XYZ file of C-alpha atoms in Angstrom:
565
model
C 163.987 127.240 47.593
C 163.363 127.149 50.859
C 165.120 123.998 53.329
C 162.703 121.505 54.916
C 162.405 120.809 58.737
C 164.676 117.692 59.548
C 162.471 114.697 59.913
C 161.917 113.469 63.591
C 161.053 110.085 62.393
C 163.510 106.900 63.842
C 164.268 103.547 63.312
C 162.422 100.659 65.489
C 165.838 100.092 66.721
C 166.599 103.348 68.379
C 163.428 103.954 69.091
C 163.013 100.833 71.162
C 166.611 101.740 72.617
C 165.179 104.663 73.682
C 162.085 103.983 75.590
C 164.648 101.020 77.701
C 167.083 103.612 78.891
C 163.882 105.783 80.248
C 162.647 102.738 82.096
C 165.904 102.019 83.069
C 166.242 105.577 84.632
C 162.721 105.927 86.298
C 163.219 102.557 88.463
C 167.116 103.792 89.642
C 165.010 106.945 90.671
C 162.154 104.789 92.863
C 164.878 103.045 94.202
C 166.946 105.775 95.651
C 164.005 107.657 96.686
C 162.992 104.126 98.442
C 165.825 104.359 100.476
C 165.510 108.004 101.559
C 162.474 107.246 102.763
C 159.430 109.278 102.362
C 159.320 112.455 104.654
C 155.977 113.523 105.579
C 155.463 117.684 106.487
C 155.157 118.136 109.894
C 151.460 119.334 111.385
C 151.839 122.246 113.445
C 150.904 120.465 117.198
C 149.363 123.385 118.394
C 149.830 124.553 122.236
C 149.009 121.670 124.644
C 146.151 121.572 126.811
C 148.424 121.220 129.911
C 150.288 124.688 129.261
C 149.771 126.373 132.308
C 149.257 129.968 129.938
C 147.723 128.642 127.106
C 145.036 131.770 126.885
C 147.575 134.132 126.822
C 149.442 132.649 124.223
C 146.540 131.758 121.625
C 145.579 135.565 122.376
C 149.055 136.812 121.353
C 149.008 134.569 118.039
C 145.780 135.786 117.468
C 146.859 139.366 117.594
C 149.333 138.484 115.504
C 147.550 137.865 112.769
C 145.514 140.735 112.716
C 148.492 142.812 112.983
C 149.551 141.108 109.127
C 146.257 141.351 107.660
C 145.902 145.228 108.751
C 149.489 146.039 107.127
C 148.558 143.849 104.113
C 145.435 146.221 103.884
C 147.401 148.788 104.506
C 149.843 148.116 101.451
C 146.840 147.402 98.884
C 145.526 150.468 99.868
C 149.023 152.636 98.937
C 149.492 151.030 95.870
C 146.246 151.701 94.730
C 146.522 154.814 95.906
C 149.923 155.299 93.577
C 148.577 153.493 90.872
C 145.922 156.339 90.495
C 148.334 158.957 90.824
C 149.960 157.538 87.875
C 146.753 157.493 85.936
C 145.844 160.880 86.619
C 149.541 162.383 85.373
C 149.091 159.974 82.233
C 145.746 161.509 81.832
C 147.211 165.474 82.192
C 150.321 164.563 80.092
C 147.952 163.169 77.238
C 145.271 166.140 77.602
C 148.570 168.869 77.556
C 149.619 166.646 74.116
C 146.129 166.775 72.898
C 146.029 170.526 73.360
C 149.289 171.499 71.683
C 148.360 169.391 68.570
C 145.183 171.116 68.347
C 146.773 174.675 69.020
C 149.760 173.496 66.459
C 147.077 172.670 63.974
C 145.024 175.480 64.270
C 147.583 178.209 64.023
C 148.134 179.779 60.756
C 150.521 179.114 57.779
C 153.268 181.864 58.462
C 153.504 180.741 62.483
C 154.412 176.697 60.398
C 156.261 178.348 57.532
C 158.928 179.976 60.016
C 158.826 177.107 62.289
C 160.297 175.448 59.009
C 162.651 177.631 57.686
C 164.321 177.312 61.225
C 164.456 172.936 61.036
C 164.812 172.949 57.115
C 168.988 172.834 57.096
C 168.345 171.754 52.920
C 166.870 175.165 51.851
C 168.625 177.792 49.467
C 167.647 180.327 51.598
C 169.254 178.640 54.690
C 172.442 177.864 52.199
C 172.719 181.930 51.255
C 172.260 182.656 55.098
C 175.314 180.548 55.995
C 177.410 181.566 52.860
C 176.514 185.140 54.246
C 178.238 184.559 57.611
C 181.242 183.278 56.093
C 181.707 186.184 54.013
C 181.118 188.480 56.941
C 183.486 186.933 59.131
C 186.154 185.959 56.778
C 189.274 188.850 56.044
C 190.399 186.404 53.136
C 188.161 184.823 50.742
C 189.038 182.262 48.131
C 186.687 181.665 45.530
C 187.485 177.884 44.089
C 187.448 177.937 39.866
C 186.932 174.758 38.063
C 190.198 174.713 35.844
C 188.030 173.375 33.003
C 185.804 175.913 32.605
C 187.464 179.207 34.864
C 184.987 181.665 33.562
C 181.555 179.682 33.925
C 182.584 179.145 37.720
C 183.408 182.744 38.097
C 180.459 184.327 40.588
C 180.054 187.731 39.359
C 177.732 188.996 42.662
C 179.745 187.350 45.069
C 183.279 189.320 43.746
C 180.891 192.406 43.392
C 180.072 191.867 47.655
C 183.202 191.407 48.461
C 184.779 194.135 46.510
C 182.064 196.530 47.511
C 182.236 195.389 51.223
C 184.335 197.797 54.036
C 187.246 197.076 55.749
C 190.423 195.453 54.138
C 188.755 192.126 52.754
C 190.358 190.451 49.825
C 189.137 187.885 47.047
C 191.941 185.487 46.234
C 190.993 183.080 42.613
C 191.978 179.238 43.512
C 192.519 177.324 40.011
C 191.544 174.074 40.956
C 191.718 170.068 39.049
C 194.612 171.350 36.728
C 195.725 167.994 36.409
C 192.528 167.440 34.019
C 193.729 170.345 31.696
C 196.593 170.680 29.324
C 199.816 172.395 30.327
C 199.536 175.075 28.002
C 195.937 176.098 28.786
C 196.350 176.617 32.544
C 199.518 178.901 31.657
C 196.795 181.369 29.445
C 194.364 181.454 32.224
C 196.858 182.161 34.959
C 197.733 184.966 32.822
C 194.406 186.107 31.993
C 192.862 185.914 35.953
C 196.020 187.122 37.621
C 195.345 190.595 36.050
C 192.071 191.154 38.022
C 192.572 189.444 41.288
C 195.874 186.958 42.710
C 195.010 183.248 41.200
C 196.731 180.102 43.117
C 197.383 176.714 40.974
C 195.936 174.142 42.572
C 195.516 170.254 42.423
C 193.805 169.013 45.966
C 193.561 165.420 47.140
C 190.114 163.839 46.082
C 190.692 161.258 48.977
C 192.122 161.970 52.115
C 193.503 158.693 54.560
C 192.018 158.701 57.747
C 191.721 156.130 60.546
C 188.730 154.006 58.167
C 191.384 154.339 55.055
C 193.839 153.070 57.494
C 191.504 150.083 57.743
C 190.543 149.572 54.528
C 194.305 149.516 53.103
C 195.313 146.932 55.810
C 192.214 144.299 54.581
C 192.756 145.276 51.179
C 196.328 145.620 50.204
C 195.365 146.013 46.170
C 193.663 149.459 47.515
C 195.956 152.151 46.369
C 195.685 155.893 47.339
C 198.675 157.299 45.108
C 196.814 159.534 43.162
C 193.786 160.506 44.938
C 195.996 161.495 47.918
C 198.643 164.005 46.079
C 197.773 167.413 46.573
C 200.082 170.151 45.064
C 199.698 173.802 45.487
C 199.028 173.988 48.970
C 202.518 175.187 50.443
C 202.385 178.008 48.186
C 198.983 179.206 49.218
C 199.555 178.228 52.890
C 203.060 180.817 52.634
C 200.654 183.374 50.727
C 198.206 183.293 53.563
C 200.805 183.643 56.459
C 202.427 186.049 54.619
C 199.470 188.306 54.848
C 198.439 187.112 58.381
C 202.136 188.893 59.436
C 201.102 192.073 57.544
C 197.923 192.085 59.543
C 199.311 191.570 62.712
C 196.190 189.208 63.724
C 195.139 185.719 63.451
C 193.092 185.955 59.877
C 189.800 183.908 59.389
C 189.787 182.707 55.370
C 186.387 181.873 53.745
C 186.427 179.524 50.997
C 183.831 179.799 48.175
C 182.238 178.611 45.370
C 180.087 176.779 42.909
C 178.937 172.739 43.848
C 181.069 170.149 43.189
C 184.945 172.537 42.432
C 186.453 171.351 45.053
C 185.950 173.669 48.273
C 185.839 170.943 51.054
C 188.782 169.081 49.303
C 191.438 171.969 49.268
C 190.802 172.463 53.081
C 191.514 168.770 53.624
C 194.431 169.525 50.938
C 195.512 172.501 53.581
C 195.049 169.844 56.734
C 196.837 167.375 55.801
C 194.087 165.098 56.781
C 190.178 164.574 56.525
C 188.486 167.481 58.392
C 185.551 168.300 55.945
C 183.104 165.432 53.914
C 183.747 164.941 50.803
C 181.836 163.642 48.325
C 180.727 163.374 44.400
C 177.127 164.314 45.199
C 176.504 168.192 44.730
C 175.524 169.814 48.297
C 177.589 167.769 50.207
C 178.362 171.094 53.128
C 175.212 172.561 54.386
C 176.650 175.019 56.977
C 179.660 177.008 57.822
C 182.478 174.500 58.909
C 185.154 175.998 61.006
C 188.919 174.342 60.662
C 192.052 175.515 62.576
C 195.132 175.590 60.361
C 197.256 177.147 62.662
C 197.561 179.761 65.535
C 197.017 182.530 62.709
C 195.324 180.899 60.338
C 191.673 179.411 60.450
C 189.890 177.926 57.517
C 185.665 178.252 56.987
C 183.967 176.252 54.852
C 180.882 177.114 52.949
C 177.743 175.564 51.338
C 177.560 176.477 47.431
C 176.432 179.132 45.709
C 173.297 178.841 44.250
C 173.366 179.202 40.717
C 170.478 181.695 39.429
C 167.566 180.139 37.362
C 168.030 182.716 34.926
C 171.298 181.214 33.652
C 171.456 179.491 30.661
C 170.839 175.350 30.414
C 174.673 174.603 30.647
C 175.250 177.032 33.198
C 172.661 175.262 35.580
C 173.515 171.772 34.100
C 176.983 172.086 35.555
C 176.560 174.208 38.597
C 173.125 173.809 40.066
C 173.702 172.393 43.584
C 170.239 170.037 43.010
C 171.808 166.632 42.231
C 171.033 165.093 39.207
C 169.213 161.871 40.546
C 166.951 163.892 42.256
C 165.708 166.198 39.607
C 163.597 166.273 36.636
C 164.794 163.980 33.808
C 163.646 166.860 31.552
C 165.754 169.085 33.235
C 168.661 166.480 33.031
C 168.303 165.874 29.160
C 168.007 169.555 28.807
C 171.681 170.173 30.256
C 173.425 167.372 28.410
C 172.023 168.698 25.017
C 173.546 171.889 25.824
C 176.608 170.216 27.254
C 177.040 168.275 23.847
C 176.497 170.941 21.640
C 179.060 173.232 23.318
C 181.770 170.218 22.908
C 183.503 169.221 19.660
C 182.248 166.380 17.985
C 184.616 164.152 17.010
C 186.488 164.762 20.171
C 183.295 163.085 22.062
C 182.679 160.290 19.749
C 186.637 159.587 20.211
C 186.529 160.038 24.002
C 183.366 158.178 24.477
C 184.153 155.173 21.564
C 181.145 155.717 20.024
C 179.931 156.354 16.335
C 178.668 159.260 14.231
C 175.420 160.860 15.998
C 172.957 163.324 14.257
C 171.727 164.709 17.810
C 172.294 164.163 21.816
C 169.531 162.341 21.808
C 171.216 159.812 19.379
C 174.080 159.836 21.464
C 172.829 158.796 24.746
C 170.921 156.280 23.423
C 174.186 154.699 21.629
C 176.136 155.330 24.780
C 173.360 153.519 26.410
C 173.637 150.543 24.221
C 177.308 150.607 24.295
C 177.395 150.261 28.462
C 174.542 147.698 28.673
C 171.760 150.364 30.100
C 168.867 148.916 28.687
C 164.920 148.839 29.242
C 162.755 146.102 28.924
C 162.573 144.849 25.289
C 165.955 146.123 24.349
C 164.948 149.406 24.789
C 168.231 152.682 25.702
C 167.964 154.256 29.216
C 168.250 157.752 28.026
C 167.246 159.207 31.509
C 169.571 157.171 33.701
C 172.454 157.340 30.952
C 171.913 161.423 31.212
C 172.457 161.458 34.803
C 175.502 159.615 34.486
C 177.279 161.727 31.790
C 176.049 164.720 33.926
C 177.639 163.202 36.914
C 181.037 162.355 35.156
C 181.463 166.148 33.635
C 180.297 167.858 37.193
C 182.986 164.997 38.857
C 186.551 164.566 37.366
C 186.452 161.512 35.160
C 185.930 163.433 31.981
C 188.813 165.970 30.959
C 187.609 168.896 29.042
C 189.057 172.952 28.503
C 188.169 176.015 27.531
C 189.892 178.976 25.996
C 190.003 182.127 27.872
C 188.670 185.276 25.888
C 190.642 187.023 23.393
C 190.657 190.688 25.162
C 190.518 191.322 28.474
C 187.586 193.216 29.539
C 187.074 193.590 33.173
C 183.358 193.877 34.956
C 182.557 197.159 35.950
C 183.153 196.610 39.526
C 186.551 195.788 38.990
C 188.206 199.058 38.897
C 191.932 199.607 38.538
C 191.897 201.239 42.143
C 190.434 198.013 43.329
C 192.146 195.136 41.672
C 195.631 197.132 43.107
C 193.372 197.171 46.461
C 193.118 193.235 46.189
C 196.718 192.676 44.991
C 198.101 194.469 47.980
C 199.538 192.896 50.995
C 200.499 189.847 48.395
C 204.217 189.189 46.897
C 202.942 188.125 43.403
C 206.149 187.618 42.418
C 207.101 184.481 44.248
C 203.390 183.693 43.575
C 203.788 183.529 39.451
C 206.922 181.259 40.356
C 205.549 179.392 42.805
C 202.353 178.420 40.446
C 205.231 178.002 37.537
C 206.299 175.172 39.920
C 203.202 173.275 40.582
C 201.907 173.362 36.507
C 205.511 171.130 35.932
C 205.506 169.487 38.978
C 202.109 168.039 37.114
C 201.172 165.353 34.476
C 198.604 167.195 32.191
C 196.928 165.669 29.562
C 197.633 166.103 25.982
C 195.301 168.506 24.043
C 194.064 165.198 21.637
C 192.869 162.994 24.622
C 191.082 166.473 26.402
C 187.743 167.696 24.794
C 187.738 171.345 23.199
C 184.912 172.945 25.235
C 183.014 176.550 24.718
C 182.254 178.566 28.068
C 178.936 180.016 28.298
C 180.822 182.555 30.626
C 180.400 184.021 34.113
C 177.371 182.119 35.970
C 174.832 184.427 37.562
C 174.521 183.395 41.177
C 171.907 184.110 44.399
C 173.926 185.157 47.492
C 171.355 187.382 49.583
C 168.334 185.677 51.247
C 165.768 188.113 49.779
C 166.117 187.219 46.479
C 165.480 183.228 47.165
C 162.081 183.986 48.861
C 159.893 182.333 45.807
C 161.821 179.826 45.702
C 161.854 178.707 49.352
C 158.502 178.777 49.555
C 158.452 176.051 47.054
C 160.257 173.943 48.815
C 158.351 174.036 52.046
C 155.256 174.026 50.213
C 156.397 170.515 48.530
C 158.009 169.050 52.461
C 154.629 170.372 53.684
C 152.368 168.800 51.140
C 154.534 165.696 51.869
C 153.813 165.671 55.552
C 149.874 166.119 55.145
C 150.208 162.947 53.107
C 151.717 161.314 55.800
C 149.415 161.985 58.126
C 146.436 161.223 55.779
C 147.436 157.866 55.070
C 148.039 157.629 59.110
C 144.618 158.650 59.389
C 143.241 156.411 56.666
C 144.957 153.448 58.514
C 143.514 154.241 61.850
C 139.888 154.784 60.066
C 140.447 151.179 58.433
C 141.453 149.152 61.545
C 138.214 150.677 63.055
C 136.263 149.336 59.626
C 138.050 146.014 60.655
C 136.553 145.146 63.855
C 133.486 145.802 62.835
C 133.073 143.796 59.888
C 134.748 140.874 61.965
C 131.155 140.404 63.531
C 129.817 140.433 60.349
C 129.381 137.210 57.896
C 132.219 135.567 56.099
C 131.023 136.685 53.279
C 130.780 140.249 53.875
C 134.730 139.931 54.804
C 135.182 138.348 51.762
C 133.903 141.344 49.574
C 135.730 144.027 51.873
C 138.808 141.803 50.883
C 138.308 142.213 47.160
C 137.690 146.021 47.210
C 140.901 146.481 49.270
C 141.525 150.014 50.862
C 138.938 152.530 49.346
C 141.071 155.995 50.543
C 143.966 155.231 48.836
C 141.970 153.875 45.496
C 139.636 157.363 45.949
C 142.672 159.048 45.466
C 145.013 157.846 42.989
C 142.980 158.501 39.367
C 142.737 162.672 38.394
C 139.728 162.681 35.614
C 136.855 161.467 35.908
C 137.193 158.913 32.510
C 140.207 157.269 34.421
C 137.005 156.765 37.718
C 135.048 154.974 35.312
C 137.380 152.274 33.641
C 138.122 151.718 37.930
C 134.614 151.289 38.682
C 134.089 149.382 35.638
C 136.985 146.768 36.281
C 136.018 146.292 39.858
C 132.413 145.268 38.336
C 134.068 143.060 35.693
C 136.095 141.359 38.895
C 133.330 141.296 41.253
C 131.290 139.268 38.381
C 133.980 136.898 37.856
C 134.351 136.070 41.283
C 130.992 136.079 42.629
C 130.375 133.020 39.657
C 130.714 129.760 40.795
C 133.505 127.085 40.327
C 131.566 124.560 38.700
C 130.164 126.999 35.692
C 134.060 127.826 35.098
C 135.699 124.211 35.390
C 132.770 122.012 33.953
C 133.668 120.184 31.056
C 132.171 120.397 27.883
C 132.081 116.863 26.154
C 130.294 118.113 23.413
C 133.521 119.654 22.212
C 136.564 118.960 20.730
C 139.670 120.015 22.570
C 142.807 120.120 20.129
């Protein structure tokens, strides 16, 4: 509720009080001004009659005066002068604005559409151009792996462009988030991947401390940053990469790669030692190439992620589309957690998650839902919201899931054995296998019970070169574009209804009245699609019209003839 004004009302006392001490002050005031004395202005006396050049003297005053009245002429007549100077440049600068909107309107789609692709930094196609330039300039790549699923974050065109490309450019494999994974399962895929390219063990620090940490630990002392800070892994792959920058004789530039949400940003802050890259739980966080100086030698570029191709299977672009789930389709969502629930073990989720036996994922969410307190209106589950959020905890690291290498290896047919000895070269793998023995003991892995059994849907399929995201793209500044003409229609609309508005304020009151009631006809216009959905509108504003064009003493008279229980 909202507080009342203080009352000004007083007591007869006070008030009384009051008034005496005004009185009391006005006649100290007479009386000092009494004594003061009242000081008339003094007359100008004029020249005396007896002034032996009085002629010359009124002439002088005289000319005086017409001197100030000619310069105060004189300075109207310049400001005018600038103040239509001003008006004319106002009215070229508005005319030149007035053009260019006209030009800018009637120019044709493809002149807007690359005007676009230039500003629009939230493309694919502007994502693939700056993962482009980081493979180009890099000599080192590392592609980032999920340690959870290694295989599904495996980019089988990207290790195909950089194996294919010239010059002496090799494809390091970062195993990333092995704390989430048991001991024994990051042992079999270190020995699986280290056949085709040289893999690096890797746990990075989720949060980094920087000056606002720094803050936030001094106000909160309960904060701690124990956990999210550690970072192992990154002397041996710091010692791997200097090692080859001596080979090389050159300061090397090392691109790091990979699928939304593995962990690219976070093992270059790892690297650091501090923040130098955002980091976040949201997929898409780095839109363009970030540059980051390790040392004299070595110099660190981070990349947006790979696009995932729409041809991949429903778990494959559940987990590593780079669209976050809030933003997309809740079909799309429920879609990916089906398939994420049906690759899982059962009884492992129902353990993990608390929750009872469920015939389908549908069933599941909707007792998750319950279980949490994510309800609709009449008791009703949130199965879209509570999809989004399991999404969101398997993309993130909350939940801790594995999945078994294959049972042969079988290497793609660009990996030849000429050049996975081509990418192995110029590295001591040696020190690497015991340097990576180091870090997986140096680690607290969960136990196999508390993990969830998961089934890789293998390599993802992913869009690198710009060409191939052309469809696409055009999607997306078709919907920013459709967007904008909205905005401006409803600008226009509210410009074409103040106009309405003066108008109809010289009309009658009651002519305002039923404007009032109709509301804003563009937007109603708009809003229903078929035409049945026109007619209920126009019927209901008939049926409201009626009911308030009756009058109030048909609707409030009493009936005594009636009995009212």
């Amino acid at each position: 509720a909202e507080l009342r004004k203080a009352s000004k009302r007083l007591s007869c006392h006070k008030r009384y009080k009051i008034q005496k001490k005004i009185r009391e002050h006005h006649r100290k005031v007479r009386k000092e001004a009494k004594k003061r004395g009242h000081k008339k202005p003094k007359k100008d006396p004029g020249i005396p009659s007896a002034a032996p050049f009085k002629e010359e003297l009124l002439r002088e005053a005289e000319q005086r005066k017409q001197r100030l009245e000619e310069l105060k002429q004189k300075q109207k007549l310049n400001r005018q002068k600038e103040h239509e100077k001003k008006r004319k440049l106002e009215a070229k600068k508005n005319a030149a604005t007035i053009k260019e909107k006209a030009e800018g309107k009637e120019s044709s789609g493809k002149s807007k559409g690359k005007t676009k692709k230039l500003l629009n930094k939230n493309s694919k196609k502007f994502f693939c151009r700056e993962l482009m330039k980081v493979l180009e300039a890099s000599d080192v790549v590392l592609e980032v792996l999920d340690a959870r699923d290694p295989m599904g974050c495996r980019c089988p065109q990207l290790e195909e462009a950089v194996a294919s490309s010239g010059g002496n450019k090799k494809l390091l494999l970062v195993l990333n988030k092995i704390d989430l994974v048991p001991k024994d399962n990051i042992e079999k895929w270190l020995n699986y991947l280290k056949k085709e390219f040289p893999t690096v063990a890797f746990k990075s620090a989720t949060m980094m401390k920087d000056k606002t940490m720094e803050q936030v630990t001094k106000r909160h002392a309960r904060v701690d940053f124990s956990e999210t800070s550690q970072y192992f892994g990154s002397k041996c792959l710091l010692k791997l990469l200097q090692e080859y920058g001596k080979t090389q004789d050159k300061a090397i530039q090392v691109g790091v790669v990979g699928f939304p949400n593995v962990g690219k940003s976070s093992i270059i802050n790892s690297l650091k030692g501090k923040r130098a890259c955002n980091v976040g739980l949201a997929r898409g966080v780095t839109k363009s190439m970030q540059i980051v100086h390790l040392d004299k030698q070595t110099k660190m570029l981070d990349s947006p992620s790979i696009i995932a191709d729409p041809s991949n299977s429903a778990l494959a672009l559940a987990l590593r589309s780079i669209i976050d789930p809030e933003g997309s389709d809740s079909s799309d969502v429920l879609e990916g957690v089906n398939a994420l629930i049906n690759h899982c073990s059962k009884q492992q989720v129902m353990l993990h998650y608390n929750i009872p036996d469920f015939r389908d994922p549908e069933e599941f969410l909707s007792l998750l839902a319950q279980k949490r307190g994510m309800l609709k209106k009449g008791g009703v589950p949130d199965i879209e919201n509570m999809a989004k959020l399991v999404l969101c905890d398997w993309t993130g690291a909350r939940i801790k899931y594995y999945s078994q290498p294959p049972g042969f290896q079988k290497p793609p047919p660009y990996l030849t054995e000429q050049k996975i000895a081509e990418m192995q070269e110029g590295f001591k793998l040696n020190n690497l296998d015991q340097e990576n023995s180091n870090t997986v003991q140096a680690i607290k892995h969960p136990s196999p019970g508390s993990s969830i059994a998961f089934q890789s849907a293998g390599m993802t399929n992913g869009t690198i070169e710009e060409n191939k995201v052309i469809e696409e793209e055009s999607e997306w500044g078709n919907i920013e574009t459709s967007k904008e003409e909205e905005e401006e229609e409803d600008e226009e609309e509210e410009f074409t209804e103040s106009d309405d508005d003066e108008d109809d304020v010289e009309e009658n009151d009651d002519d305002v009245k039923e404007v009032t009631r109709k509301g804003k006809p563009g937007k109603l216009q708009r809003s229903p699609t078929n035409s049945q959905e026109q007619k209920t509108g126009s019927e209901r504003s008939r049926s409201l019209s009626f009911s308030l064009d009756k009058p109030a003493d048909e609707d409030d008279a009493y009936d005594f003839n009636t009995d009212y229980v």
